[in-house]
Coordinates of C-alpha atoms in Angstrom, one line a residue:
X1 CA 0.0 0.0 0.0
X2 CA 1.5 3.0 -1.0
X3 CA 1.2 6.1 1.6
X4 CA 1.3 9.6 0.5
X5 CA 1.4 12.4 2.2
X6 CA -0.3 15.2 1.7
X7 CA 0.2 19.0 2.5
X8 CA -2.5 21.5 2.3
X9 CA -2.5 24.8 3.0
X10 CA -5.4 25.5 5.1
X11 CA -4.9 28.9 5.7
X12 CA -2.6 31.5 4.3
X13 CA -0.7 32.1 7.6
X14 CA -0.2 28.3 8.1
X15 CA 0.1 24.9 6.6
X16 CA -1.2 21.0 7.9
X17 CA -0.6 17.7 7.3
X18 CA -2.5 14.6 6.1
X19 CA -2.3 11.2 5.2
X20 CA -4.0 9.3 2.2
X21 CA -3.3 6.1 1.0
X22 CA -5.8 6.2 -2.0
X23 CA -4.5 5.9 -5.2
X24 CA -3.7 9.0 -6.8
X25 CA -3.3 10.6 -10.5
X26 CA -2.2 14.1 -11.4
X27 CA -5.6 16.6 -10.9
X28 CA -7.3 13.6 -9.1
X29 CA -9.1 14.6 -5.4
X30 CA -8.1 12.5 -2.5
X31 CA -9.7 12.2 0.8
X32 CA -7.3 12.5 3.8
X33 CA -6.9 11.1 6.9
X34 CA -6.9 13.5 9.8
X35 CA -8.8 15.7 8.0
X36 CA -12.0 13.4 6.6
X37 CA -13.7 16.6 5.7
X38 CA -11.0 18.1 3.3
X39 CA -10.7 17.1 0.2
X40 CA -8.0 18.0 -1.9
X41 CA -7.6 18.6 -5.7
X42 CA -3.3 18.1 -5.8
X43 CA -0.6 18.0 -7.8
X44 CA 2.7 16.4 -7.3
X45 CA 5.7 17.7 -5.7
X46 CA 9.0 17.9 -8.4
X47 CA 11.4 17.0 -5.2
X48 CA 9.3 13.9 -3.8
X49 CA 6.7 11.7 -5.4
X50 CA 5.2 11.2 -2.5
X51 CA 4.2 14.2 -1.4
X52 CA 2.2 16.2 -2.7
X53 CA 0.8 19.7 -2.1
X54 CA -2.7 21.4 -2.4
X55 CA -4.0 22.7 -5.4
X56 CA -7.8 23.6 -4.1
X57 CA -9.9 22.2 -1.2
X58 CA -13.8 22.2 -1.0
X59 CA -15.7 21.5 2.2
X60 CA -18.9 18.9 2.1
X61 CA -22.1 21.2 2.5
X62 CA -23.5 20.6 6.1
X63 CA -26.3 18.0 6.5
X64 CA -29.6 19.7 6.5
X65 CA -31.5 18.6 9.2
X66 CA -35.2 17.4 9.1
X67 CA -36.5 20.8 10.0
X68 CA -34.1 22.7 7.0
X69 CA -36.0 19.9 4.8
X70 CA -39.9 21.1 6.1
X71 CA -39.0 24.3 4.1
X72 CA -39.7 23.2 0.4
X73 CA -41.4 24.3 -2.4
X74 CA -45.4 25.5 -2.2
X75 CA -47.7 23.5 -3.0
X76 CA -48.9 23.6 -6.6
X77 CA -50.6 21.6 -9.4
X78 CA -49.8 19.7 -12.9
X79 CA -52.0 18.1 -16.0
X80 CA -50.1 14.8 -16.5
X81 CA -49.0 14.8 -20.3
X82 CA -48.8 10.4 -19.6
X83 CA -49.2 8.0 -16.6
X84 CA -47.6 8.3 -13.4
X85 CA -47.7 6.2 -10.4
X86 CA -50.9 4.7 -10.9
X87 CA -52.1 8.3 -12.1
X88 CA -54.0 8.6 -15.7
X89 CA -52.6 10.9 -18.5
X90 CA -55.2 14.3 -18.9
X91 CA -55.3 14.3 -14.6
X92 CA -54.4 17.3 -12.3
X93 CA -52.6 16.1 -10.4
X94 CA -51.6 18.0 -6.6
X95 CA -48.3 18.4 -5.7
X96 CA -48.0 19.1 -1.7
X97 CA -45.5 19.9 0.1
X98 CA -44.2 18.9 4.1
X99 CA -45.8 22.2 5.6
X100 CA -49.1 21.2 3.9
X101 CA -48.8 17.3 5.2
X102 CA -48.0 18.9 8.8
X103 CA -51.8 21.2 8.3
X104 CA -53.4 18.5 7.3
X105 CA -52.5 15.8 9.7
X106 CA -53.6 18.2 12.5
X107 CA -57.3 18.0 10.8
X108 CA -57.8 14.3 11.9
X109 CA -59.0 13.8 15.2
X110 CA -57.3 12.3 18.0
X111 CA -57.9 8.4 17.9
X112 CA -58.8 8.7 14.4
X113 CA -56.4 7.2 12.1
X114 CA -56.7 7.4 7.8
X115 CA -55.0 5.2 5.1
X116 CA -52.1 7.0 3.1
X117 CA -54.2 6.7 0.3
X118 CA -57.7 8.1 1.9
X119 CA -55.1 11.1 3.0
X120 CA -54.6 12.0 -0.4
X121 CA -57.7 11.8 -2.0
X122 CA -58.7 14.3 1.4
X123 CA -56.1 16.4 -0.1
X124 CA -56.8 16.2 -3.6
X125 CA -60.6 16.9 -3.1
X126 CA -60.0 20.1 -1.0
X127 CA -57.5 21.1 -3.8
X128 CA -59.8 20.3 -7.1
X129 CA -57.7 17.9 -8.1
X130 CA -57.9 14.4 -9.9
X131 CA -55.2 13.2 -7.4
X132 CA -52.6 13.9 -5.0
X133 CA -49.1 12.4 -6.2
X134 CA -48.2 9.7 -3.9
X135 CA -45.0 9.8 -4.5
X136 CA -43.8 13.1 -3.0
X137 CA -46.8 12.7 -0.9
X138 CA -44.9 9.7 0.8
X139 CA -41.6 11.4 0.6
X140 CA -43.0 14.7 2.6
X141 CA -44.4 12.3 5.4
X142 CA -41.8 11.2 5.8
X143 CA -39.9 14.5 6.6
X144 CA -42.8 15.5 8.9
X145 CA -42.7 12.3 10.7
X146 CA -39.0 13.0 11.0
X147 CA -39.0 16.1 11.8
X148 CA -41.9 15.7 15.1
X149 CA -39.9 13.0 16.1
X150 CA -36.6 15.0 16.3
X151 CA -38.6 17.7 17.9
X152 CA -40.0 15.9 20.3
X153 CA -37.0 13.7 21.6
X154 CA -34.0 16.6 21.1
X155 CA -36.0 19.4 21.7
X156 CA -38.4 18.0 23.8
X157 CA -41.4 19.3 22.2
X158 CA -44.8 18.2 23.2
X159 CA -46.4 15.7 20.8
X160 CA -49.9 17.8 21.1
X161 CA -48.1 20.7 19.5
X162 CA -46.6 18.4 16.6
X163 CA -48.0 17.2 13.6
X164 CA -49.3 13.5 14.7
X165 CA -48.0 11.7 11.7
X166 CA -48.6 8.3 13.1
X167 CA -52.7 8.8 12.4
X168 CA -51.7 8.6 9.0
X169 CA -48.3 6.3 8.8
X170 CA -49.3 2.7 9.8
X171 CA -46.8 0.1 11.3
X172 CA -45.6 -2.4 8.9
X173 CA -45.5 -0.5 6.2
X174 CA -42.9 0.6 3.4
X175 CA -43.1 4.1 4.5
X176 CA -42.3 3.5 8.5
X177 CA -39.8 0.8 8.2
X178 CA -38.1 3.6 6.2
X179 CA -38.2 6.1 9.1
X180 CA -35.6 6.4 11.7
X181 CA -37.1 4.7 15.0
X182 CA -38.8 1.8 16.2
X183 CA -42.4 1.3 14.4
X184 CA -43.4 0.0 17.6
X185 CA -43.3 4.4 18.9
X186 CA -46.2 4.6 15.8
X187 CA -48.0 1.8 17.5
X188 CA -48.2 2.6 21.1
X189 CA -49.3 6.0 19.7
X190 CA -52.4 5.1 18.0
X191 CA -53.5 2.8 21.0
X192 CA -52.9 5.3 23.6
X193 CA -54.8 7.9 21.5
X194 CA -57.4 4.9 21.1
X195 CA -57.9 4.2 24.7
X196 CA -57.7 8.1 25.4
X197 CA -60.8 8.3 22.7
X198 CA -63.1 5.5 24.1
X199 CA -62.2 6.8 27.7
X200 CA -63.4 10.2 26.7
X201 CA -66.6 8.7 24.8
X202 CA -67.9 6.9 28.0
X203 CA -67.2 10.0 30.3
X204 CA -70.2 12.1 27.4

């Protein structure tokens, strides 16, 4: 394995040192170790093969997090030109977005809990629309569910003032075995709210 080092000049005042042992061609970009979020465009050194110096540097854009990704485009509609996920040609079709997931999820009642595809047609009616896309649809639940759950357990914020995602995303299903905690969270959810409904019912 052949090491090379590598010598970048992070700052005009000042140089550092890093290690790769990636194979390497003239113009190529290299990752280094010690510094895994540098990564260098270089060119060979005339006095040493093995080392080589900086030509340019970029730095990885920072991870949004699930709240950056609530902030999309507005909602808005298309006339399909040809099918599309189960959608006929000639059909508007509604695109949503996460915000508009989040305002609708808040409509359904506590204890109440609707299929992903009863949730778009709701959407798609109050829109004038042939259909919602289910697509993007599943994508932006995603991020909502996401995002409420990152709320709730980093920023502990209360789940009654978060979009309740789990009366719409049901255990076992693609979209929650896609999400990044236990499906199990999704089901205690929908049988407290349960219990908490029938509870309420008897006390009328």
């Amino acid at each position: 394995m052949t090491l090379i080092l590598v010598f970048i000049q992070a700052h005009p005042s000042h140089f550092a040192v890093g290690v790769s042992t990636e194979q390497w061609n003239q113009g190529n970009s290299i990752k280094t170790r010690g510094f895994p979020s540098i990564i260098c465009t270089v060119q060979q050194s005339e006095e040493n093969q093995n080392f080589i110096t900086s030509h340019s540097m970029t730095m990885p854009r920072a991870k949004k997090t699930w709240k950056d990704k609530m902030a999309t485009k507005p909602p808005h509609h298309v006339v399909l030109e040809k099918d599309f996920a189960g959608v006929k040609s000639g059909s508007k079709l509604h695109i949503s977005s996460p915000q508009e997931i989040a305002d609708e999820l808040r409509k359904i009642r506590p204890g109440e809990t609707v299929s992903l595809q009863q949730f778009r047609q709701k959407i798609a009616q109050a829109q004038a629309c042939d259909a919602t896309c289910p697509v993007s649809t599943s994508i932006f639940l995603r991020i909502v569910a996401e995002y409420a759950w990152e709320e709730h357990n980093e920023r502990n914020v209360p789940l009654a003032d978060l979009p309740p995602f789990w009366r719409v995303v049901e255990p076992g299903t693609p979209l929650s075995k896609k999400l990044s905690f236990d499906q199990t969270w999704i089901a205690l959810q929908r049988e407290l709210e349960k219990d908490f409904s029938v509870a309420k019912a008897g006390r009328a």
